[in-house]
Short mmCIF file of C-alpha atoms in Angstrom, two decimals:
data_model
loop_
_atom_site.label_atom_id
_atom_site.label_comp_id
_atom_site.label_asym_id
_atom_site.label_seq_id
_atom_site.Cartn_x
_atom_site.Cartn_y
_atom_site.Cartn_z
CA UNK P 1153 0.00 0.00 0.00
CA UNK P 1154 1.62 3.50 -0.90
CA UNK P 1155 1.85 5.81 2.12
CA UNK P 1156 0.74 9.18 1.13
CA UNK P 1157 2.96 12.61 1.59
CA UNK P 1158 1.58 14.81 4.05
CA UNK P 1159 2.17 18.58 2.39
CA UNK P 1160 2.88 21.43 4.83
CA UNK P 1161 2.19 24.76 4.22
CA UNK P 1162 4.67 27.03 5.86
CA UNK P 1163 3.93 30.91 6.61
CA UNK P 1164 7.09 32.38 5.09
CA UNK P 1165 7.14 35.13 7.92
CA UNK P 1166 6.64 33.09 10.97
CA UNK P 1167 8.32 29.87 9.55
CA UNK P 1168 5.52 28.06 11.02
CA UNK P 1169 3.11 25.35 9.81
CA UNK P 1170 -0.24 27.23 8.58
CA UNK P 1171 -1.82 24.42 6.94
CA UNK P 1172 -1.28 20.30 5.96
CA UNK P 1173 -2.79 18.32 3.45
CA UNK P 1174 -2.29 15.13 2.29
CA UNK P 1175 -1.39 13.77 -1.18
CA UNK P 1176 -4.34 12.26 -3.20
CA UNK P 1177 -4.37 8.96 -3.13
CA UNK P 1178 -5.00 6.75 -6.71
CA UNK P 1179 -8.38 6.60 -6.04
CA UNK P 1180 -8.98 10.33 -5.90
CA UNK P 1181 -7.21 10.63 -9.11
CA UNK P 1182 -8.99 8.16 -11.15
CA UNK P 1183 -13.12 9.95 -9.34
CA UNK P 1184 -11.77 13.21 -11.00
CA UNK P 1185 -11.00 11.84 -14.43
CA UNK P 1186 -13.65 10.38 -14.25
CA UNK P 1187 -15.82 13.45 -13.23
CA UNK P 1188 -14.03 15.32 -15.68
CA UNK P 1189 -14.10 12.91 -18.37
CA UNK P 1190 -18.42 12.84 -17.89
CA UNK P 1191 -18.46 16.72 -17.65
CA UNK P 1192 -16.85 16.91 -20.69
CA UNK P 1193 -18.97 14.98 -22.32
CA UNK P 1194 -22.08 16.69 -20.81
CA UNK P 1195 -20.91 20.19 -21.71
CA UNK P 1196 -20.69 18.85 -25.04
CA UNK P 1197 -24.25 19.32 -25.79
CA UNK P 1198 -24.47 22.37 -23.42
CA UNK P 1199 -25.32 25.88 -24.19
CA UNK P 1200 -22.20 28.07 -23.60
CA UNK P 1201 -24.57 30.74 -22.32
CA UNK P 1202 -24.94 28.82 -18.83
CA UNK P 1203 -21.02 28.23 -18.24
CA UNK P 1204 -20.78 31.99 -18.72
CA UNK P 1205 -23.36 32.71 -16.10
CA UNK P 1206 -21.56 30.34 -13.91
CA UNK P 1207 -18.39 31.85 -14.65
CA UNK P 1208 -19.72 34.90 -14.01
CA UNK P 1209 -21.08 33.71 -10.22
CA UNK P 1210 -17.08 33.00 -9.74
CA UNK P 1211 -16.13 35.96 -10.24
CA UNK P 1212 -19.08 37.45 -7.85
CA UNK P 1213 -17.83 35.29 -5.38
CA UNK P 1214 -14.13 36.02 -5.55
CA UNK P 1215 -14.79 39.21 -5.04
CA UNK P 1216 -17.21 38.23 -1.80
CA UNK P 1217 -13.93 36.62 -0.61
CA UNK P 1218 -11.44 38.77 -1.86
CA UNK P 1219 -9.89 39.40 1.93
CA UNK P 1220 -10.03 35.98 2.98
CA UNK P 1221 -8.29 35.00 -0.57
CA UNK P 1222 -5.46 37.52 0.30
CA UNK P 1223 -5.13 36.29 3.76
CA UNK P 1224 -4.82 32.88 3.07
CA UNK P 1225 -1.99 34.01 -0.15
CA UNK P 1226 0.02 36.02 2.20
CA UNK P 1227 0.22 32.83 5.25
CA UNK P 1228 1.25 30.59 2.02
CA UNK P 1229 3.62 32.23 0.47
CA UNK P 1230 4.12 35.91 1.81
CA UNK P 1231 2.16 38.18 -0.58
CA UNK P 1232 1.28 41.31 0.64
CA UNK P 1233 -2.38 42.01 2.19
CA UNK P 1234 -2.86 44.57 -0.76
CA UNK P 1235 -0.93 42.64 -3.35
CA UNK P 1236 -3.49 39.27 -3.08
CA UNK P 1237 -6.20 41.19 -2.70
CA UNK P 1238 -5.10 43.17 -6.36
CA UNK P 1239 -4.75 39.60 -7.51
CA UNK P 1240 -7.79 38.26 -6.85
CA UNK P 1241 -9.81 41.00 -8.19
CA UNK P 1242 -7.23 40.40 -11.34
CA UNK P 1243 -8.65 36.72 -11.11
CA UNK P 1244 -12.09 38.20 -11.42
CA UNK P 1245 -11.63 40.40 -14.11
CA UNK P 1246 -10.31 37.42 -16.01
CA UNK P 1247 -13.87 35.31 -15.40
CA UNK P 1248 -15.41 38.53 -16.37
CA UNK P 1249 -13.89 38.86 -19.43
CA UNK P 1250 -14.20 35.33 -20.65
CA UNK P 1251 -18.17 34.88 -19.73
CA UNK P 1252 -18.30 37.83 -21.28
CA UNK P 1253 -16.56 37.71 -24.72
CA UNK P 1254 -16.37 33.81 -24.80
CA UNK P 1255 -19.35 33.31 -27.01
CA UNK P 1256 -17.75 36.10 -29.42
CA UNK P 1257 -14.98 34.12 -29.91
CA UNK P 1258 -16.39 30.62 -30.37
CA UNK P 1259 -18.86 31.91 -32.66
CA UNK P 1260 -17.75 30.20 -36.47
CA UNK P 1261 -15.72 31.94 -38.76
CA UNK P 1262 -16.73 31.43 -42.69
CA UNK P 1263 -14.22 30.39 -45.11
CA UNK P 1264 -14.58 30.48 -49.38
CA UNK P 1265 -12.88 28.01 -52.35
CA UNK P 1266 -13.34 27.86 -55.19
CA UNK P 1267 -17.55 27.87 -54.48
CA UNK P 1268 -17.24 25.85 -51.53
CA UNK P 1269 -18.21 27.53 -48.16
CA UNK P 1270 -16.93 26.43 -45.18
CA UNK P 1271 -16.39 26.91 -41.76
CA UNK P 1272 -13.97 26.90 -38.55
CA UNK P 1273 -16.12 25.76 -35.57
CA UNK P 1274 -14.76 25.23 -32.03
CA UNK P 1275 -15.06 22.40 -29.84
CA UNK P 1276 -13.91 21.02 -26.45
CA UNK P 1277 -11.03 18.37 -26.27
CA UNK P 1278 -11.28 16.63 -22.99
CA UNK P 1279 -9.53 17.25 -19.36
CA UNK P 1280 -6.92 20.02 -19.39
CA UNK P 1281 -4.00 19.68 -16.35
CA UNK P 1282 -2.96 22.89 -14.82
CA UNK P 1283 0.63 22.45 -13.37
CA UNK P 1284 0.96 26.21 -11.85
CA UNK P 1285 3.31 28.01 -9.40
CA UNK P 1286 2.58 29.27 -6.14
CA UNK P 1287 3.99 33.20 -6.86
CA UNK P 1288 0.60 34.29 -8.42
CA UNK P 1289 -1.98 31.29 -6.49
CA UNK P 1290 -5.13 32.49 -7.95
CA UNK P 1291 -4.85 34.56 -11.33
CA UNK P 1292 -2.92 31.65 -12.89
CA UNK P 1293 -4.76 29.11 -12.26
CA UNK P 1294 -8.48 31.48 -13.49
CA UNK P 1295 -6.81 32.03 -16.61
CA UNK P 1296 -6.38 28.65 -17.48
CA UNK P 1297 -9.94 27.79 -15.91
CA UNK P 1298 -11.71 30.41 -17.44
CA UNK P 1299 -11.28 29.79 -21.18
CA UNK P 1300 -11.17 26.53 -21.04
CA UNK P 1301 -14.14 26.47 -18.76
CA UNK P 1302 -16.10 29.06 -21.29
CA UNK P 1303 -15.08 25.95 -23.77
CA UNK P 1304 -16.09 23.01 -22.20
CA UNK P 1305 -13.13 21.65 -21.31
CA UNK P 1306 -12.63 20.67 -17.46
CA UNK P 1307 -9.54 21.40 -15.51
CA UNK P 1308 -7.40 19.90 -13.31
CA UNK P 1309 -5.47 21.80 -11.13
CA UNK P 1310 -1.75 20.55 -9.80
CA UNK P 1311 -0.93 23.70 -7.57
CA UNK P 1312 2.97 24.55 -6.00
CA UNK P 1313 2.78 22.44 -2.53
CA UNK P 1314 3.70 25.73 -0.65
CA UNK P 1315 0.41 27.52 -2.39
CA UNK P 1316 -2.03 23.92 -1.20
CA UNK P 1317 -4.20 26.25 0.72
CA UNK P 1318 -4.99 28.79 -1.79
CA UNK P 1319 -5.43 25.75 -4.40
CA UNK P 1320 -8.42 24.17 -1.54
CA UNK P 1321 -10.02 27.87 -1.32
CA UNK P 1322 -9.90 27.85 -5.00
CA UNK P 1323 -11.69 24.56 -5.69
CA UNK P 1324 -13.98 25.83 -2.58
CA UNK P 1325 -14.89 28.67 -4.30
CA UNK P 1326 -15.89 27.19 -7.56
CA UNK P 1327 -18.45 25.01 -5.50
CA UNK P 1328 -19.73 28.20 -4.10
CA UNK P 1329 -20.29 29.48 -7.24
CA UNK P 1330 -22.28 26.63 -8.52
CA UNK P 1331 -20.42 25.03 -11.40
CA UNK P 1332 -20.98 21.61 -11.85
CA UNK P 1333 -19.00 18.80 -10.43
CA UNK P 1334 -16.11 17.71 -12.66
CA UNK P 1335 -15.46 20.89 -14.59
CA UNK P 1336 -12.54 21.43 -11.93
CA UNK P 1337 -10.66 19.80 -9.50
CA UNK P 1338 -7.78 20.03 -7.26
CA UNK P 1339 -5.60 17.34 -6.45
CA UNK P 1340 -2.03 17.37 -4.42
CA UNK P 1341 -0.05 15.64 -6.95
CA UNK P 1342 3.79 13.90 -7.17
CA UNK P 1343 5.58 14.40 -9.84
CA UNK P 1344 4.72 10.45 -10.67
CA UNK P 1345 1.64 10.96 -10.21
CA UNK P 1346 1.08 14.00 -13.04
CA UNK P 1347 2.63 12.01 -15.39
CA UNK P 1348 0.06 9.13 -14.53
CA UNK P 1349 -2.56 11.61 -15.21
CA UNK P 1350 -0.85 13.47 -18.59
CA UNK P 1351 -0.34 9.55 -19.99
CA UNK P 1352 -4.74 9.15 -19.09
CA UNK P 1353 -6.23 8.88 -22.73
CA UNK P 1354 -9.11 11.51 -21.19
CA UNK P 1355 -6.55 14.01 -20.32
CA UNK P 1356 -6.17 15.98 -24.05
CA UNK P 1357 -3.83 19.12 -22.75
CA UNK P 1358 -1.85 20.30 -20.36
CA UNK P 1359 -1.02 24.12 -19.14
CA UNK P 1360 2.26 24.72 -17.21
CA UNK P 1361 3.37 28.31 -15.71
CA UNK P 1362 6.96 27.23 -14.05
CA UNK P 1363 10.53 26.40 -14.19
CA UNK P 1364 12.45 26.09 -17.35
CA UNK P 1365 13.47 22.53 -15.79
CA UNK P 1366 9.57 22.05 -14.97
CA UNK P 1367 8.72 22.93 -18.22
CA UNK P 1368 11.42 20.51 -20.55
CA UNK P 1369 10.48 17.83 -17.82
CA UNK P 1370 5.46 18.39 -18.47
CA UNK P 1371 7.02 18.86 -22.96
CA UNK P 1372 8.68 15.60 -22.28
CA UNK P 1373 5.71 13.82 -20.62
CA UNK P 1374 2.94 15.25 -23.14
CA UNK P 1375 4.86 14.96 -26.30
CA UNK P 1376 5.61 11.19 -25.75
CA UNK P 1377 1.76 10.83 -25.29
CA UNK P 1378 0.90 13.26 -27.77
CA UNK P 1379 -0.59 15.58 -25.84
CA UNK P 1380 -1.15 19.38 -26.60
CA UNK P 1381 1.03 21.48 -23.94
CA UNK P 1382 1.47 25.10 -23.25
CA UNK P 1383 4.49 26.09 -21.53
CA UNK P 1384 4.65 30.11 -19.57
CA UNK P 1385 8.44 29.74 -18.20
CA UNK P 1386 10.93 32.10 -16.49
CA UNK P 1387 11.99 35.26 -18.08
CA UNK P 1388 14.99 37.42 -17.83
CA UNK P 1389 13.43 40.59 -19.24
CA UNK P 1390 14.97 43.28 -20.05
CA UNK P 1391 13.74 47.58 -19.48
CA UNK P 1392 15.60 49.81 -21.75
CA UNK P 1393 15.97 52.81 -20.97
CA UNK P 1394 16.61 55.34 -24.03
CA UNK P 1395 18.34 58.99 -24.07
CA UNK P 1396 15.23 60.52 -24.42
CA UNK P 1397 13.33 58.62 -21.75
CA UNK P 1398 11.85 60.66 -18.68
CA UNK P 1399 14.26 59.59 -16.19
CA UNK P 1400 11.71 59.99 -12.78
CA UNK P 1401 9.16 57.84 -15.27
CA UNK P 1402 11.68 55.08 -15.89
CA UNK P 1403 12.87 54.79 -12.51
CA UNK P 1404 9.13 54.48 -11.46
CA UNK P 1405 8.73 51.40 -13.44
CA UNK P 1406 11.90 49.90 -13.38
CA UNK P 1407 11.93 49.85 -8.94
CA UNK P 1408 7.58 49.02 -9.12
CA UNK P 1409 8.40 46.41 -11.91
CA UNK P 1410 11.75 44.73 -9.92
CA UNK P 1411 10.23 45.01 -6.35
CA UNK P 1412 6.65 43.97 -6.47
CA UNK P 1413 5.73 40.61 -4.85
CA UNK P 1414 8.90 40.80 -3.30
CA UNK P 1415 10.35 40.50 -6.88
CA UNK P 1416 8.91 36.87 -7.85
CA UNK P 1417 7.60 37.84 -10.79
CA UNK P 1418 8.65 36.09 -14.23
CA UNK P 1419 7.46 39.46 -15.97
CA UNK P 1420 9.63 42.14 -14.13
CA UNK P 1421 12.53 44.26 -15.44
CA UNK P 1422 15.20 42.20 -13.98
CA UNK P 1423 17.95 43.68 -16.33
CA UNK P 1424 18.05 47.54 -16.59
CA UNK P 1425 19.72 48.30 -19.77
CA UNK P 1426 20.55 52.18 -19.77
CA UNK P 1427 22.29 54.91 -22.05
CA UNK P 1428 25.38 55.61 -20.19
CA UNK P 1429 24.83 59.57 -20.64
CA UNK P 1430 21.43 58.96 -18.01
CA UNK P 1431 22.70 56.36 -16.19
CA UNK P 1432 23.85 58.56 -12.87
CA UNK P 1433 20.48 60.07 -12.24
CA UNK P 1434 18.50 57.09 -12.91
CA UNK P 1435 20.51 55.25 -10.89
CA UNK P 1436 20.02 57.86 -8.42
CA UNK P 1437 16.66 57.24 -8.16
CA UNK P 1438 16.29 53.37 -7.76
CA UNK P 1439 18.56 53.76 -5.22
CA UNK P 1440 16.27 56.29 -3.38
CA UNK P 1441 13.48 53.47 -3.54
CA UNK P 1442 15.54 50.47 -3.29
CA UNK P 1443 17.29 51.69 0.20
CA UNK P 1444 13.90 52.89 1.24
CA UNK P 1445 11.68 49.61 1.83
CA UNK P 1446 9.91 48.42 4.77
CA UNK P 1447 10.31 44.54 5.49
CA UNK P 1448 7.91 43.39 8.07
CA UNK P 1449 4.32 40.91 8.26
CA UNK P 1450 3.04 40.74 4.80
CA UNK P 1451 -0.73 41.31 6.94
CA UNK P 1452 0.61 44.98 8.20
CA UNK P 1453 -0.51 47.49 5.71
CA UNK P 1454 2.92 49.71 6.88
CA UNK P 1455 4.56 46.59 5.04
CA UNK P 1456 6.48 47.47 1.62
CA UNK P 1457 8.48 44.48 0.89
CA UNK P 1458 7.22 41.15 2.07
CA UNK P 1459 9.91 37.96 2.59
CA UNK P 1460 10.40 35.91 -0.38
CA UNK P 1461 7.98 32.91 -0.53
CA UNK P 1462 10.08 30.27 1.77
CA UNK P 1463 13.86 29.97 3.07
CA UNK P 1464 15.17 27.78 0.17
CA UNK P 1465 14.12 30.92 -2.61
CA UNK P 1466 15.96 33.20 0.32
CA UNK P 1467 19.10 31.09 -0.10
CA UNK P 1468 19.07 30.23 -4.05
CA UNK P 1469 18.67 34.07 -4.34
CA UNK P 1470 21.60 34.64 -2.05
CA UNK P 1471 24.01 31.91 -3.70
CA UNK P 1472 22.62 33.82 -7.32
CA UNK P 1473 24.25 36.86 -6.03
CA UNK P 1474 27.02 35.73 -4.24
CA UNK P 1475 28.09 33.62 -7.46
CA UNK P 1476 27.44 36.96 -9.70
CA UNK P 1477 30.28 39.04 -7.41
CA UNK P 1478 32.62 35.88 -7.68
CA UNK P 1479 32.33 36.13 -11.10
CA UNK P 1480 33.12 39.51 -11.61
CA UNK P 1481 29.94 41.54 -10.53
CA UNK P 1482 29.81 44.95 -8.79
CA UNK P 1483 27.17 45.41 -6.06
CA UNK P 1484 26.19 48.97 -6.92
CA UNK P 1485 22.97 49.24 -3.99
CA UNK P 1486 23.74 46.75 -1.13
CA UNK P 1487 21.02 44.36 0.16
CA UNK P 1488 20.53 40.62 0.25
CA UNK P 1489 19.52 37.77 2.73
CA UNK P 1490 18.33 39.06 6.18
CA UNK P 1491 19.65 36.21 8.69
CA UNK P 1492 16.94 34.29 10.47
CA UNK P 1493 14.31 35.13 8.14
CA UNK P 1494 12.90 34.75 4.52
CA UNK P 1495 13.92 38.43 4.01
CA UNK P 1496 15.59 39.62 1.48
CA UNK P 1497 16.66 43.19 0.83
CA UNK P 1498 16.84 44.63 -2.84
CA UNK P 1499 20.20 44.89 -4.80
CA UNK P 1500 21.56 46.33 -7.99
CA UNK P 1501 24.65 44.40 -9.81
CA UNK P 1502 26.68 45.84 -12.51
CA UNK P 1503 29.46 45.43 -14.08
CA UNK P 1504 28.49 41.99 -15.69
CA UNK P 1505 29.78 40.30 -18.47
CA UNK P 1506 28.33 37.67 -20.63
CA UNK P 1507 31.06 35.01 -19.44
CA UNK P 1508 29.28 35.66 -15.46
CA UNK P 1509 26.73 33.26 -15.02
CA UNK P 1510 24.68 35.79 -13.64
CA UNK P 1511 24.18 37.48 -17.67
CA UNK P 1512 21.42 34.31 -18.40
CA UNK P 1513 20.31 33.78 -15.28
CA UNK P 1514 17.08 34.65 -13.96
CA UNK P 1515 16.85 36.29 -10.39
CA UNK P 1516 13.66 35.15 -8.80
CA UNK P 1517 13.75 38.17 -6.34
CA UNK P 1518 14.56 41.78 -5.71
CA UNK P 1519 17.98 41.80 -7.39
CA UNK P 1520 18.07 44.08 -10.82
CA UNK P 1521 21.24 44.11 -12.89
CA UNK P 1522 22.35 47.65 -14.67
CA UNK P 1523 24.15 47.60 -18.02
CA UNK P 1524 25.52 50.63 -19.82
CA UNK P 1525 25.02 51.08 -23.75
CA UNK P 1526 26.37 54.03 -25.81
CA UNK P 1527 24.00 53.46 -28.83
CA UNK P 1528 20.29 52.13 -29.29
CA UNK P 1529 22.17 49.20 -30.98
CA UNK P 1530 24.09 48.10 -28.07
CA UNK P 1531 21.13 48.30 -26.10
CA UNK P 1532 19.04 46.11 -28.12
CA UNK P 1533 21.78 43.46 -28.91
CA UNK P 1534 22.35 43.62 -25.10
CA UNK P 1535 18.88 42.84 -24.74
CA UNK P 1536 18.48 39.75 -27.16
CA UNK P 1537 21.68 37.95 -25.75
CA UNK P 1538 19.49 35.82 -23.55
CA UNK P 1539 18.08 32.40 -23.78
CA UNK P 1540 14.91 34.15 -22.54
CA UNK P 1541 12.21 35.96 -24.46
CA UNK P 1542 9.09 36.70 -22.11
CA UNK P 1543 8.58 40.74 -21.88
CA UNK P 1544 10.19 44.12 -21.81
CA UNK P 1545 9.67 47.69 -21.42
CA UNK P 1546 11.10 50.78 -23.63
CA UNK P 1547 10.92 54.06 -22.17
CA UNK P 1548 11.41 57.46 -24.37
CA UNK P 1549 9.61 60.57 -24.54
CA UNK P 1550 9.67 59.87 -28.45
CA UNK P 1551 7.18 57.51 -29.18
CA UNK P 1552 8.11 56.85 -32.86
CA UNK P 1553 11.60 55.79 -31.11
CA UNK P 1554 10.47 53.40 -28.76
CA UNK P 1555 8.20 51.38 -31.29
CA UNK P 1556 11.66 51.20 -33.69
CA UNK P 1557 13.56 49.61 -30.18
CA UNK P 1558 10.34 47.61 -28.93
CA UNK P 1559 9.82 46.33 -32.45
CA UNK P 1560 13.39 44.79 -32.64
CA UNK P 1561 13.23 43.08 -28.83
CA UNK P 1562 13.02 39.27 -29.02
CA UNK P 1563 9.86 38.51 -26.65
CA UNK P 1564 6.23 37.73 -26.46
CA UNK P 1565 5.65 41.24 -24.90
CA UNK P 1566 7.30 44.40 -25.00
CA UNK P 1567 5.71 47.70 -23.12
CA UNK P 1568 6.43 51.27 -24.06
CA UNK P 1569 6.97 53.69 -20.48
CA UNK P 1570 5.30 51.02 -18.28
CA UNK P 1571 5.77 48.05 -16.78
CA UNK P 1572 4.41 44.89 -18.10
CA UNK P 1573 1.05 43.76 -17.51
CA UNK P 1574 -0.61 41.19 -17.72
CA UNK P 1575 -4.79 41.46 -18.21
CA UNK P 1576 -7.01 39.59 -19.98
CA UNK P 1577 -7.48 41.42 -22.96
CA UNK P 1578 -3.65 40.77 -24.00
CA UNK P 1579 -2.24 37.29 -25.60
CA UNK P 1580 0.45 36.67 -23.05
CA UNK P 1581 3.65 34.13 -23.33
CA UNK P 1582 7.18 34.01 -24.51
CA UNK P 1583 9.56 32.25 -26.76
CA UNK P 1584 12.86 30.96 -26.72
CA UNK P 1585 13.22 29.28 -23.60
CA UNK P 1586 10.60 31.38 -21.76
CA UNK P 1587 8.05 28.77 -23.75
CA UNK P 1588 5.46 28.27 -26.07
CA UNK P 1589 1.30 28.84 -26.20
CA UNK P 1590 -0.11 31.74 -25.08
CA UNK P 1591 -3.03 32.43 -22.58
CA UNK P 1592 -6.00 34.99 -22.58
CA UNK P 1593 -7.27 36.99 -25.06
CA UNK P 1594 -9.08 35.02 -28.05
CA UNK P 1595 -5.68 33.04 -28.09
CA UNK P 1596 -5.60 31.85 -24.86
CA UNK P 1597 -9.01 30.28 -25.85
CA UNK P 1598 -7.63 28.23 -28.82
CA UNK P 1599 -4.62 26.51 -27.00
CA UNK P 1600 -6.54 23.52 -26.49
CA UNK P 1601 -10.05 23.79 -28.84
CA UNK P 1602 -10.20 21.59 -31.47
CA UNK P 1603 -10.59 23.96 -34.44
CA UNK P 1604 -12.66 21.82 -36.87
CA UNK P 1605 -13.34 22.91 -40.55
CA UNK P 1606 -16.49 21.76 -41.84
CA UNK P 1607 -16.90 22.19 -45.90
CA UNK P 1608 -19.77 22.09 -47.91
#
């Protein structure tokens, strides 16, 4: 008989057990494929109409919950009271928008040959696994729910162990809202066990938002069972900052970008590329904000900069830095690991070259690097040479010259004097090894329809 893991949540500011769960057993696993499998087939036949009332209900109750939601993501994994409770209304929006403009994008599209007519119609594949991380608990696992929910498709959900309790709320809260049994479920996977479920001839897809190692490891398991996957990695993303930028506006972005959630966020400017002749005042500035965080209970709303989301990110992030300053690196603003705690104070490196291992590595954390170009060239070579492609931010006071940067940038995303965003009205994803697929917008809806022409 296997003896199931028992999964302890740890607050990441008290160091102490919040919440356990334990590992679903076989038997679990095969009632929700099962569920999921017969929902499928129900919603099949289904008006879409009702799973966008229903999706709208989630949303309704997210909101309802929306301080109990942040609670629970700041005891799992540190976010800040205001921080979860932005996310969750993010979550909402996202259920919004998809009962909302779901129907609008399933509707057919016509297509003409040669006096044929034809057309694309969308249908549901089967059970879609969510593999997801624990640094954003609820938005990334709605916006792989909520299209694919809009769709027909159910979803299971394999959360990060240290998020469990936000993953339970979540599944909670879809009962509370009334949608049917089946269309999602939570389960506290292995890594044996997702591959059990990926290999499951009712499990058509599968959506992962994680590590570059996660992500080779879910490709690997789905294409040998030929199995549709969409991979949202780890980004190293550059924010160039032109001669022409507003320097106060650029430092705005580049410190709200690097710092928020603690800086655990695959989107933010990690690398601060900067035309030498600016560089001194916008240094300046980060400095001013960097130097000028409060670290403290992630609950307290005096609280600027929470701890990073358990001790072994504290101490990867610390060996990151200390490896970077072997190798060469400059610490510019001082910071780093506060001893006996998850804290971890924000830091600027420079002085790095591409033989440091630090130039094509991501820093999961409030550590930015600074680079110095002399030309717009240098600056967007500088910010291609990385195996990463997920966003990036231009800032200029010339419009016209930002597009001509932005346009060149290697990513999925690339904003012009902000920092990225991510809502439901954009396509969002990456390529090179950020990954492949993109989710929300009309795209994120296709990822795992089966597009069907029908001629006549």
């Amino acid at each position: 008989m296997t003896t199931l893991k028992q999964i302890e949540v740890r607050d990441p500011f008290t160091n102490e057990i919040y919440q356990t769960f334990l590992q679903s057993s076989s038997m679990e696993i095969q009632l929700a494929l099962q569920n999921g499998h017969d929902y499928y087939q129900e919603a099949l036949g289904q008006d879409i109409s009702e799973r966008a009332k229903q999706l709208q209900q989630l949303a309704t109750v997210f909101l309802k919950h929306q301080d109990e939601l942040a609670t629970v993501a700041a005891h799992n994994m540190g976010k800040r009271l205001s921080e979860g409770q932005n996310e969750v209304a993010a979550a909402a929006n996202i259920a919004h928008y998809f009962a909302d403009h779901g129907a609008e994008f399933l509707t057919d599209k016509p297509y003409q040959l040669d006096g044929l007519k034809a057309h694309l119609t969308y249908m549901a594949t089967g059970i879609v696994l969510a593999v997801e991380p624990w640094n954003f608990p609820y938005t990334q696992v709605m916006r792989v729910f909520a299209p694919n929910f809009i769709l027909g498709n159910p979803v299971i959900l394999k959360h990060a162990g240290i998020t469990a309790g936000c993953a339970a709320l979540f599944e909670s809260l879809v009962a509370e809202a009334g949608i049917p049994n089946g269309a999602f479920k939570n389960l506290f996977l292995d890594h044996q066990q997702v591959n059990g479920i990926i290999a499951d001839d009712r499990v058509q897809g599968v959506a992962l938002t994680g590590s570059e190692t996660a992500g080779r490891q879910i490709a690997a398991a789905a294409g040998q069972h030929l199995k549709k996957s969409t991979l949202e990695l780890g980004g190293s993303d550059a924010l160039i900052v032109l001669g022409d930028a507003d320097i106060q506006s650029a430092v705005e972005g580049a410190t709200i970008s690097r710092l928020r959630n603690a800086g655990q966020v695959c989107t933010s400017a990690k690398r601060y590329i900067v035309r030498r002749e600016i560089a001194d005042a916008f240094v300046e500035g980060v400095q001013a904000t960097f130097t000028n965080q409060i670290i403290g209970d992630p609950l307290d709303p005096l609280t600027t900069m929470a701890p990073l989301s358990s001790k072994s990110a504290q101490r990867i992030l610390q060996e990151q830095v200390e490896t970077a300053v072997s190798a060469g690196a400059h610490v510019l603003i001082a910071g780093g690991a506060v001893p006996e705690t998850n804290f971890f104070l924000p830091m600027l490196l420079t002085n790095i070259s591409s033989e440091n291992p630090a130039f094509n590595t991501e820093f999961f954390g409030p550590v930015a690097q600074l680079y110095l170009v002399d030309s717009d060239e240098e600056a967007i070579q500088l910010a291609n040479a990385t195996s990463y492609g997920l966003a990036g931010a231009v800032y200029s006071q010339d419009i016209a010259h930002a597009q001509h940067v932005a346009q060149r940038m290697i990513t999925g995303q690339v904003f012009i004097n902000q920092p990225s965003i991510g809502v439901p009205q954009l396509p969002f994803g990456g390529v090179k090894h950020s990954g492949y697929g993109r989710e929300m917008s009309n795209l994120g809806i296709y990822e795992f329809a089966n597009q069907k022409i029908i001629v006549k």
